[in-house]
mmCIF file of C-alpha atoms in Angstrom:
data_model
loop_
_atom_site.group_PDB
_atom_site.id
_atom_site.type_symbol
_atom_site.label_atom_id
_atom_site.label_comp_id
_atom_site.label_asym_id
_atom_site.label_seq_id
_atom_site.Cartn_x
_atom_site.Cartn_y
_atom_site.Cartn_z
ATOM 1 C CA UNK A 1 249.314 -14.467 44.957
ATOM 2 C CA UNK A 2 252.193 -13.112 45.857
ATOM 3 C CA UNK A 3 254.938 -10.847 43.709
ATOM 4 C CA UNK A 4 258.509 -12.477 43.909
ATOM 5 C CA UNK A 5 261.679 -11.607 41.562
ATOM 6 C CA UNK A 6 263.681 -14.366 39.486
ATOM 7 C CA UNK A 7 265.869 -14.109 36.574
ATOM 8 C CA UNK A 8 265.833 -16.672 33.719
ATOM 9 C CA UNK A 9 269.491 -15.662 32.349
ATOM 10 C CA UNK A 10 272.738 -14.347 34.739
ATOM 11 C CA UNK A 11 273.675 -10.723 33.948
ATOM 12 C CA UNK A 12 273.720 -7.265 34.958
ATOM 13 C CA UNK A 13 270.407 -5.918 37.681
ATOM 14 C CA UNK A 14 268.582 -5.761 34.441
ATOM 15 C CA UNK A 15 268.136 -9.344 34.255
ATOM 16 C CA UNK A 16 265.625 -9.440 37.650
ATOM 17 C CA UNK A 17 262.188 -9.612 36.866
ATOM 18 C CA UNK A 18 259.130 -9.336 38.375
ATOM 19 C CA UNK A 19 256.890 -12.333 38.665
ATOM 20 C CA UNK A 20 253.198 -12.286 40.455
ATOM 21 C CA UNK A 21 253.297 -16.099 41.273
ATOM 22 C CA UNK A 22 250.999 -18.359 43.892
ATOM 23 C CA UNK A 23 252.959 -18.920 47.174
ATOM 24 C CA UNK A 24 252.107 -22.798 48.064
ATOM 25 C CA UNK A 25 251.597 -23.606 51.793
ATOM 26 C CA UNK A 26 254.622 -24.333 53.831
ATOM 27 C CA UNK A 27 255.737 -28.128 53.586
ATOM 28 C CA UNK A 28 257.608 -29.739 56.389
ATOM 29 C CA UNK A 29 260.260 -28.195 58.505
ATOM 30 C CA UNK A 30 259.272 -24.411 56.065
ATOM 31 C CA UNK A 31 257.861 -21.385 57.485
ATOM 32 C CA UNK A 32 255.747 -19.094 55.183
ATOM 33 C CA UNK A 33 257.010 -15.258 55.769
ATOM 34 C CA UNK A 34 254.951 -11.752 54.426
ATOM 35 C CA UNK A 35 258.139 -10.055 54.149
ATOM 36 C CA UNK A 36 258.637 -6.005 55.164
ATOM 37 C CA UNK A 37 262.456 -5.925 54.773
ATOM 38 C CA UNK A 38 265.163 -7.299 52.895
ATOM 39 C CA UNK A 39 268.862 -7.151 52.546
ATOM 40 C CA UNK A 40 270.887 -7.225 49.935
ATOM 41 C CA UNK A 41 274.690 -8.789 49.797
ATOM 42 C CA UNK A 42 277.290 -9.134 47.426
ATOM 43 C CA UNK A 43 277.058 -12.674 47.205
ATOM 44 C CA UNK A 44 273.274 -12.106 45.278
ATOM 45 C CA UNK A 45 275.066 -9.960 42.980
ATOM 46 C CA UNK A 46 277.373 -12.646 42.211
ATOM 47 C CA UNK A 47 274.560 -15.083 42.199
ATOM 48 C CA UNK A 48 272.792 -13.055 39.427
ATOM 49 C CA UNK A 49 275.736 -12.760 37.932
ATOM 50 C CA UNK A 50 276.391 -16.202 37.342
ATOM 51 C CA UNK A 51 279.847 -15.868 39.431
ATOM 52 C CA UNK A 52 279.268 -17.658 42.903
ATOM 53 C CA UNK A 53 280.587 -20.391 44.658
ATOM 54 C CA UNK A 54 277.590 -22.291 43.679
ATOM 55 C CA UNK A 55 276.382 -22.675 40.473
ATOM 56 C CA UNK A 56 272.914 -21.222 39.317
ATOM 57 C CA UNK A 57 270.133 -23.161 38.337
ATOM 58 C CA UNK A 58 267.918 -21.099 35.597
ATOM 59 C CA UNK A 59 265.296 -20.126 36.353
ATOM 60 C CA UNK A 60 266.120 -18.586 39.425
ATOM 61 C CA UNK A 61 265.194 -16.851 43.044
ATOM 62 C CA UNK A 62 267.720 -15.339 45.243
ATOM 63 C CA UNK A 63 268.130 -13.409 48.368
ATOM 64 C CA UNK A 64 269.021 -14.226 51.391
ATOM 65 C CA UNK A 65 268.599 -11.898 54.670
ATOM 66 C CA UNK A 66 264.459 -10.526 54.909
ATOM 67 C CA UNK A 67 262.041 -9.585 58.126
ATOM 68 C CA UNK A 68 258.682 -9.959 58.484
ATOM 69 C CA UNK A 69 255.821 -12.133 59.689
ATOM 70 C CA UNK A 70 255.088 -15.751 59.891
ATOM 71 C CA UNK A 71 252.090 -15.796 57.477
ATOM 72 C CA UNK A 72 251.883 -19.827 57.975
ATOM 73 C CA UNK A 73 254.173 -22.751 59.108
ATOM 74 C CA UNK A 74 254.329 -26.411 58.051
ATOM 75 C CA UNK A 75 254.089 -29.598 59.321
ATOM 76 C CA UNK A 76 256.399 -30.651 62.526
ATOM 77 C CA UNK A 77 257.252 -26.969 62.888
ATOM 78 C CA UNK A 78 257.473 -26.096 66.111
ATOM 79 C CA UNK A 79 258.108 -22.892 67.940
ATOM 80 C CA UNK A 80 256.645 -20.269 65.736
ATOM 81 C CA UNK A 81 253.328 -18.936 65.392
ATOM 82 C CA UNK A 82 251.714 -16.872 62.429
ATOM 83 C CA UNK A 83 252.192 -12.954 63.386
ATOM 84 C CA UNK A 84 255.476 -14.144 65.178
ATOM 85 C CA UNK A 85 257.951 -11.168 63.845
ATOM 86 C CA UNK A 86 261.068 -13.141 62.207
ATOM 87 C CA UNK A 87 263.798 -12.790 60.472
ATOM 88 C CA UNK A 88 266.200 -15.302 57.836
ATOM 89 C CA UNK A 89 269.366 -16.129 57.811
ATOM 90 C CA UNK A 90 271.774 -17.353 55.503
ATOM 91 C CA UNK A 91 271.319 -21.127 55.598
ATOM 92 C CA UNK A 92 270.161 -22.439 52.074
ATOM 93 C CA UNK A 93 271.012 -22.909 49.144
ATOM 94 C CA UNK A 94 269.779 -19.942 46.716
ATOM 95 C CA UNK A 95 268.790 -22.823 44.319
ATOM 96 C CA UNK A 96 266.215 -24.222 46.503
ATOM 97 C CA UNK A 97 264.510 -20.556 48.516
ATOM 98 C CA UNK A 98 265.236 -17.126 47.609
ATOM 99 C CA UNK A 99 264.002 -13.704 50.060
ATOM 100 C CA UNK A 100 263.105 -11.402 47.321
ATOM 101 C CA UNK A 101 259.382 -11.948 47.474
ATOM 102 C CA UNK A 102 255.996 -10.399 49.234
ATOM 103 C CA UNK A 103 255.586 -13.361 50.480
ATOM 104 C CA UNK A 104 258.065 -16.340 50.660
ATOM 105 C CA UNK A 105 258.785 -19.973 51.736
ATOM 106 C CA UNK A 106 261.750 -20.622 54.209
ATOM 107 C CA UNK A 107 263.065 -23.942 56.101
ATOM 108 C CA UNK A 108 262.603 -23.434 59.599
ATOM 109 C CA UNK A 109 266.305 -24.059 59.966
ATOM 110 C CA UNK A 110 267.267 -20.391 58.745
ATOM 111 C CA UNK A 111 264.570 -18.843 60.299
ATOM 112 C CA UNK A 112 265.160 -16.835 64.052
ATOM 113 C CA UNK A 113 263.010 -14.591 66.025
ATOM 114 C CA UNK A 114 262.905 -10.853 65.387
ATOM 115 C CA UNK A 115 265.466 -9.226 68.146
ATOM 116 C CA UNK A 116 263.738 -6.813 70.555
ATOM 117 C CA UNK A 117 264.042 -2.874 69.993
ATOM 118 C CA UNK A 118 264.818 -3.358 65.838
ATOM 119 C CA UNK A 119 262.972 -2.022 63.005
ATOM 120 C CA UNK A 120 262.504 -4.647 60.019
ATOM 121 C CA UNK A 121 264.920 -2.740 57.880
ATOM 122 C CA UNK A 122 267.498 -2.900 60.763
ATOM 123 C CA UNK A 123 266.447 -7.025 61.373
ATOM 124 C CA UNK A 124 267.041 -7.586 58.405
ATOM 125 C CA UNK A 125 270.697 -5.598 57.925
ATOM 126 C CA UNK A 126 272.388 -8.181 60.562
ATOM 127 C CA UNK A 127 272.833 -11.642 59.993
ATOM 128 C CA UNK A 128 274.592 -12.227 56.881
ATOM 129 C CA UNK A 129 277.338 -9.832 58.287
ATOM 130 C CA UNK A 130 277.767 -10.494 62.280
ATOM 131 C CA UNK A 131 277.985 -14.329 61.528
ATOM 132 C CA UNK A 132 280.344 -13.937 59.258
ATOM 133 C CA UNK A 133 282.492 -12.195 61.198
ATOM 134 C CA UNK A 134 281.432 -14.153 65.225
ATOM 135 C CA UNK A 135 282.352 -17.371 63.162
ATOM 136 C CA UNK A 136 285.483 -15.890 61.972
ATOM 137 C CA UNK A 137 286.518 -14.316 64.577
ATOM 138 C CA UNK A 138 285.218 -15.803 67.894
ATOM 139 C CA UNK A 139 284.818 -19.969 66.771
ATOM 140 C CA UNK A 140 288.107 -19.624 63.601
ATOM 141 C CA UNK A 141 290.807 -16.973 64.976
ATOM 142 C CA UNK A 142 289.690 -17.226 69.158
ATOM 143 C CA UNK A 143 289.865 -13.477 69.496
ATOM 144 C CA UNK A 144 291.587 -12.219 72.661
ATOM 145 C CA UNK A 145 291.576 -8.651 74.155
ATOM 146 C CA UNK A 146 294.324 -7.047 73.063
ATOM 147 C CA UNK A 147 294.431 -8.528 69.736
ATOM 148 C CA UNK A 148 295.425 -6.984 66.404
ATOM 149 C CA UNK A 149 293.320 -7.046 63.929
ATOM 150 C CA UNK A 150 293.765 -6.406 59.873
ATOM 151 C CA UNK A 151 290.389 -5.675 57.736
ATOM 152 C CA UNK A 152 290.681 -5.232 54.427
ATOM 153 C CA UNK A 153 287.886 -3.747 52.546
ATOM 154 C CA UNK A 154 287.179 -2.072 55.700
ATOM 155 C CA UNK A 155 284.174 0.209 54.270
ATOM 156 C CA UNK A 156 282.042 -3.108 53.288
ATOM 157 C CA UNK A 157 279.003 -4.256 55.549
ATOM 158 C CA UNK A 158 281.572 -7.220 56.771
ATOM 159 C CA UNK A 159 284.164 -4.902 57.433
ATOM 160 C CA UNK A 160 281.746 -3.050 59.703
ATOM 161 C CA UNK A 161 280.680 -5.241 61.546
ATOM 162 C CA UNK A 162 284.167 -6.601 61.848
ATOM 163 C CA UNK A 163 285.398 -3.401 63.241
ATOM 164 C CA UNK A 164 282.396 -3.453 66.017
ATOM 165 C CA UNK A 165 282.800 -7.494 66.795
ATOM 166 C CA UNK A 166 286.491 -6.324 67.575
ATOM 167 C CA UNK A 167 286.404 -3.271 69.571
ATOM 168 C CA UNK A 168 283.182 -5.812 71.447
ATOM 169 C CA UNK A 169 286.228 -8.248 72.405
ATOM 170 C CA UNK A 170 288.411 -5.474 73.303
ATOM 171 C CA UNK A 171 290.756 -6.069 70.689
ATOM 172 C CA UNK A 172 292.567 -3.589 68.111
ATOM 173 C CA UNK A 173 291.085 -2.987 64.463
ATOM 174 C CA UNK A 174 293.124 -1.446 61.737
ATOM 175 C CA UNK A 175 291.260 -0.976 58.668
ATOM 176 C CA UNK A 176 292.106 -1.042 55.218
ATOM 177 C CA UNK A 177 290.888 0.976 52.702
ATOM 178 C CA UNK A 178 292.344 1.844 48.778
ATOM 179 C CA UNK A 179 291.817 5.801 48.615
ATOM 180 C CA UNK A 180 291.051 8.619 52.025
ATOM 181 C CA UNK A 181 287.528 9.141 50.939
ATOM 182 C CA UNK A 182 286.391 6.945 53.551
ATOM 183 C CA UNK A 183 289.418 7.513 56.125
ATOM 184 C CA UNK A 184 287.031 9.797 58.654
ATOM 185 C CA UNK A 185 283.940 7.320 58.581
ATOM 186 C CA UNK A 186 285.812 4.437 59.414
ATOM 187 C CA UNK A 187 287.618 6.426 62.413
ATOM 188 C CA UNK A 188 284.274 7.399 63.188
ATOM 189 C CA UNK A 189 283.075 3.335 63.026
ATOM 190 C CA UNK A 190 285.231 2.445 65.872
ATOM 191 C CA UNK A 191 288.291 2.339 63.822
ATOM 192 C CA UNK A 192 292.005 2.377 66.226
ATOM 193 C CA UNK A 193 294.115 3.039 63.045
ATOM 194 C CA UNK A 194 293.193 3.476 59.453
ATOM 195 C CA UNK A 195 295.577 2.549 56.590
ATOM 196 C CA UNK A 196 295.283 4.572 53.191
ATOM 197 C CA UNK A 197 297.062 1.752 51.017
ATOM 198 C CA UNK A 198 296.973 3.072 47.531
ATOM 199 C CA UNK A 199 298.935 6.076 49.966
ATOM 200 C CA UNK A 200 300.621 4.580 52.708
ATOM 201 C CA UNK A 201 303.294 1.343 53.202
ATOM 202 C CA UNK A 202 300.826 -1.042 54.828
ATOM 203 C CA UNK A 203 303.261 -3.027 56.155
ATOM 204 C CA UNK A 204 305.349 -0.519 57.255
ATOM 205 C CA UNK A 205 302.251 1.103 58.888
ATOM 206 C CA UNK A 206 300.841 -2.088 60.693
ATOM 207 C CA UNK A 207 304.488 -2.179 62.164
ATOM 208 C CA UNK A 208 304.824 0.938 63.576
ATOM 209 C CA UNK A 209 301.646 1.023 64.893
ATOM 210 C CA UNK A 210 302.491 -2.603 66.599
ATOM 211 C CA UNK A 211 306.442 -1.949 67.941
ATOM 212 C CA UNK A 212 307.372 -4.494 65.300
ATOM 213 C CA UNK A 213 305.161 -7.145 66.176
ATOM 214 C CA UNK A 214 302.620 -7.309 63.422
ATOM 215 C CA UNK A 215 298.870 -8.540 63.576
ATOM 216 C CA UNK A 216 297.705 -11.611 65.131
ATOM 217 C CA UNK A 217 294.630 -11.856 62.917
ATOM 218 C CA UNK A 218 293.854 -10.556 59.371
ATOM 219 C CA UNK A 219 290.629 -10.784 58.256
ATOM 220 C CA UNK A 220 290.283 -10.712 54.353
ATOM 221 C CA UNK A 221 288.240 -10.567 51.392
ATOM 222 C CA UNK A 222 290.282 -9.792 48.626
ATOM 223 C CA UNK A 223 293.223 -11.737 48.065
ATOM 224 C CA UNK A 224 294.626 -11.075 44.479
ATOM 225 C CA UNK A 225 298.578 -9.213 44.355
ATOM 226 C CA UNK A 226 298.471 -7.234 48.324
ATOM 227 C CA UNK A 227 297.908 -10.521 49.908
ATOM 228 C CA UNK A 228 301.913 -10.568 50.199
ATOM 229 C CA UNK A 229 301.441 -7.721 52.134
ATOM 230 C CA UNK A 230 299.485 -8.888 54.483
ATOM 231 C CA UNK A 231 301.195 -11.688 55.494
ATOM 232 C CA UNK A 232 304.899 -9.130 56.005
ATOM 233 C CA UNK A 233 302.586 -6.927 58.277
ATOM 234 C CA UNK A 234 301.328 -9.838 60.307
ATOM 235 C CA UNK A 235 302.929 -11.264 63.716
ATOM 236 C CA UNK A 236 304.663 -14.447 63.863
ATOM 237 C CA UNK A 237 302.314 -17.227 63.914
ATOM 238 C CA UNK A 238 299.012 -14.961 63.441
ATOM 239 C CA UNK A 239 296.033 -16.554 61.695
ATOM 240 C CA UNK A 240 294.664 -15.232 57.965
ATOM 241 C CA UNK A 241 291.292 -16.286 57.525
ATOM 242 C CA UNK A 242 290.329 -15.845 53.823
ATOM 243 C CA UNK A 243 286.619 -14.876 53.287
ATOM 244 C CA UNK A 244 286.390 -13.619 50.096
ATOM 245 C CA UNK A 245 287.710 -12.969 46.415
ATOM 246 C CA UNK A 246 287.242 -9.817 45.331
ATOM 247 C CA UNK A 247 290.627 -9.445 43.662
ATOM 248 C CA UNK A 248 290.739 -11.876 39.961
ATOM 249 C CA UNK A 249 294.195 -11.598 40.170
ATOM 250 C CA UNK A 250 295.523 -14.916 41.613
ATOM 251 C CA UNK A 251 297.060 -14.028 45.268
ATOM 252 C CA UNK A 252 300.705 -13.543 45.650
ATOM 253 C CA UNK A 253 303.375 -13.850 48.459
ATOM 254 C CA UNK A 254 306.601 -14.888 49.184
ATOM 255 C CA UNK A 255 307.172 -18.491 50.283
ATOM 256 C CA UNK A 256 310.489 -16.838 52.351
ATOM 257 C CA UNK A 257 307.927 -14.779 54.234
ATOM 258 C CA UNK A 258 305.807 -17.966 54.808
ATOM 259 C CA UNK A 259 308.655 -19.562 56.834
ATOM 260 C CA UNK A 260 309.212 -16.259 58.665
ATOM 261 C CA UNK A 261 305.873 -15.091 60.196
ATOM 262 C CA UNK A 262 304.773 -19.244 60.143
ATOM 263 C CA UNK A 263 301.336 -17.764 59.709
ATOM 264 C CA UNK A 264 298.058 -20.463 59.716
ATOM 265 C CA UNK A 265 295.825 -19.256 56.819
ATOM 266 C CA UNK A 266 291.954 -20.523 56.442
ATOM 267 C CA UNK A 267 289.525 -20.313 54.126
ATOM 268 C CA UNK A 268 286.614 -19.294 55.766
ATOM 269 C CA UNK A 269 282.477 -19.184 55.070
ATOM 270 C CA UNK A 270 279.461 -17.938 57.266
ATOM 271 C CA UNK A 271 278.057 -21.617 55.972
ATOM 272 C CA UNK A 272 280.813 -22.600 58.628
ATOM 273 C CA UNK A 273 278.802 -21.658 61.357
ATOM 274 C CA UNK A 274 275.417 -20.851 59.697
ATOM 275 C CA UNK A 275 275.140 -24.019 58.647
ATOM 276 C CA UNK A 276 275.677 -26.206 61.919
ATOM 277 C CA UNK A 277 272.139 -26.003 64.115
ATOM 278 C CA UNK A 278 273.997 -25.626 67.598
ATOM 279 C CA UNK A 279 276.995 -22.908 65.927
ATOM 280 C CA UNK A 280 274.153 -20.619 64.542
ATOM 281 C CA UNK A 281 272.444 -21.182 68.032
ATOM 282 C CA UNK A 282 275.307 -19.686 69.383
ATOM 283 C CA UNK A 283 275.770 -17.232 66.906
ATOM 284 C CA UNK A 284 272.145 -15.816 67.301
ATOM 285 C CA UNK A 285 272.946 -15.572 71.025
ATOM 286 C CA UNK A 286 276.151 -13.972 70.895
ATOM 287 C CA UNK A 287 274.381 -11.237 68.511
ATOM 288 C CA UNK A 288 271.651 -11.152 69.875
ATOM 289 C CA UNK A 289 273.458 -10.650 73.164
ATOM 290 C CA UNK A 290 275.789 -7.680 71.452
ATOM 291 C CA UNK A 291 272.666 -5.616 70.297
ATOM 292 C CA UNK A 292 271.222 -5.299 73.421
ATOM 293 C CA UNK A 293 273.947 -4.092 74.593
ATOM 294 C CA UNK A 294 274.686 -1.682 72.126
ATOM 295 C CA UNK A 295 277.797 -3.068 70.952
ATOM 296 C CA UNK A 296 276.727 -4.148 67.674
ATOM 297 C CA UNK A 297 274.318 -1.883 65.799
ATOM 298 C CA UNK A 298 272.959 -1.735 62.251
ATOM 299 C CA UNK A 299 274.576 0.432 59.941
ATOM 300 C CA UNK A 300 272.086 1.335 56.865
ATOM 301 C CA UNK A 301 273.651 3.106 54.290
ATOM 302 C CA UNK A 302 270.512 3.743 51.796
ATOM 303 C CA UNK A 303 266.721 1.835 51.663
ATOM 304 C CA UNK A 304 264.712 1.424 48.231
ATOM 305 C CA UNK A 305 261.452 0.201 47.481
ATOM 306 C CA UNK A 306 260.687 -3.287 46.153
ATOM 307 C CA UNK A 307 259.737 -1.860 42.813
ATOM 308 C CA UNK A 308 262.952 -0.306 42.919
ATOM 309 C CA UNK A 309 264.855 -3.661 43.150
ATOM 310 C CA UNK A 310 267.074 -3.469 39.801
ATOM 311 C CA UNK A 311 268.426 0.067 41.041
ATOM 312 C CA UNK A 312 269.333 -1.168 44.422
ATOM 313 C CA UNK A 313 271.418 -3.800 42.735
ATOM 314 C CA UNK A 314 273.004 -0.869 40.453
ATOM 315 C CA UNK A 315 273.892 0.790 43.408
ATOM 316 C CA UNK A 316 274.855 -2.293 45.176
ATOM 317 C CA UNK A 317 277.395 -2.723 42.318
ATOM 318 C CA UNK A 318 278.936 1.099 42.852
ATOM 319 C CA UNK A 319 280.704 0.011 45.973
ATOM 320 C CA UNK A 320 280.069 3.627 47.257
ATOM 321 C CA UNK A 321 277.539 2.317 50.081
ATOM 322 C CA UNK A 322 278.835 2.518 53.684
ATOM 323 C CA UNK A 323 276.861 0.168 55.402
ATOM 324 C CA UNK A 324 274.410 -2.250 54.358
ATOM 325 C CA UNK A 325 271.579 -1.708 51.516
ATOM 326 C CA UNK A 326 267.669 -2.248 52.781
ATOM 327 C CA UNK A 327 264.720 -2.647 50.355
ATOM 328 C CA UNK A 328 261.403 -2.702 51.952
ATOM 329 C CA UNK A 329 258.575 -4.337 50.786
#
């Protein structure tokens, strides 16, 4: 028996509840996992909320990102053995497996081997947001030293890691962020320039700090009325790469402004490269690769408890985090 959290109707973090349930043995191509860590990400909230890009299928799991121990695998699983530290990825569909759980089922395809050195709340801080950003920036945009690099949202997990992936590739990251309450802490994150835009002319910022040139790459999760912007403060011919919606307002920009900078603008998801076997091979390796180094780190902002699962997701839903959110199990 195992306890796991589902909610039977969308809503606010008072809709999770807490279910003791009896885990079934792995089938084919799944891994069973006695989970010590899991992560939470914005795209659970939106999944509980009955606001994702997929739509919810009541009653329901969730959760993507955990770390733990291979309690049992399944037939024609090969590769792992039980008291193998792991971790998951994000690789499934929400409807079908969900992380938040003492002990959970995963397909082997989301499942990778716990990186050396890490604690399991650390593990399991890393995935969702370094592939997003390696498959952004590495397989969508080809990031070259030297590079500008917009990030809106810069204080979010993604943005993070975003600013880390960059400085990595020795490129330039400007972040974005609404008020100066985070200005210092995003300097501090590896940050070359940090634009105040509720404050500050972002475009006429971005220029400045470029002699006129503009980003090559903006990286963005908002969209909405500033996506204009954006594409004034980029260089001729740069790539957007959309990633997110965090804006309801539908995005705006002048078409004139299109035929000027000739930007290429793509929507991007980490299923991009998550969800290819040989992309998130590479992905894993790349990471992997950047840890040991020291080039990419974790960045916990605040751990809870598994019982304390519905305030996690209320504090998930502040925005005031800086860095990712742990609960350990």
């Amino acid at each position: 028996m195992s306890r796991v959290i589902e909610f039977s109707s969308t809503g606010g973090p008072e809709v999770l509840e807490f279910k003791e349930v009896e885990v079934a043995d792995p089938g084919p191509g799944e891994v069973r996992i006695r989970v010590k860590a899991i992560e939470l990400n914005r795209a659970e909230s939106m999944w509980r909320n009955g606001e994702y890009i997929e739509e919810v299928k009541l009653p329901a799991r969730l959760g993507y990102e955990a770390a733990g121990f291979v309690d049992a695998v399944g037939p024609g699983v090969t590769g792992l053995l039980v008291g193998e530290a792991v971790n998951t990825v994000p690789a499934f569909s929400q409807n079908q497996y969900g992380m938040y759980g003492e002990l959970v089922i995963a397909p082997v395809s989301a499942v990778v081997k716990h990186p050396p050195g890490l604690s399991f709340e650390e593990a399991a801080s890393i995935w969702m947001m370094f592939i997003t950003v390696y498959g952004a920036f590495i397989e969508a945009a080809d990031l070259q030293a030297g590079d500008v690099v917009l990030i809106p949202a810069a204080s979010s997990s993604v943005g993070l890691a975003a600013i880390q992936l960059v400085n990595m590739m020795g490129a330039i990251p400007i972040a974005l962020t609404r008020t100066s309450a985070k200005r210092q802490q995003l300097l501090d994150a590896g940050a070359a320039l940090v634009v105040v835009t509720e404050e500050q002319d972002l475009t006429a910022e971005v220029l400045q700090f470029t002699g006129g040139v503009g980003a090559r790459v903006v990286f963005d999760p908002v969209g909405g009325p500033g996506l204009g912007k954006l594409v004034k403060a980029m260089k001729t011919g740069g790539i957007l790469l959309a990633y997110g919606a965090l804006s309801e307002e539908p995005a705006q920009f002048s078409y004139l402004d299109l035929l000027i900078k000739l930007p290429t603008i793509v929507g991007y998801t980490i299923w991009n490269t998550s969800g290819d076997p040989a992309r998130q091979k590479a992905a894993v390796e790349f990471i992997t690769a950047g840890l040991a180094a020291g080039k990419l780190t974790p960045r916990i902002d605040r751990i809870f408890s598994f019982d304390e699962m519905v305030d996690a997701h209320r504090y998930l839903e502040t925005n005031n985090q800086f860095g990712k959110i742990v609960v350990t199990v």
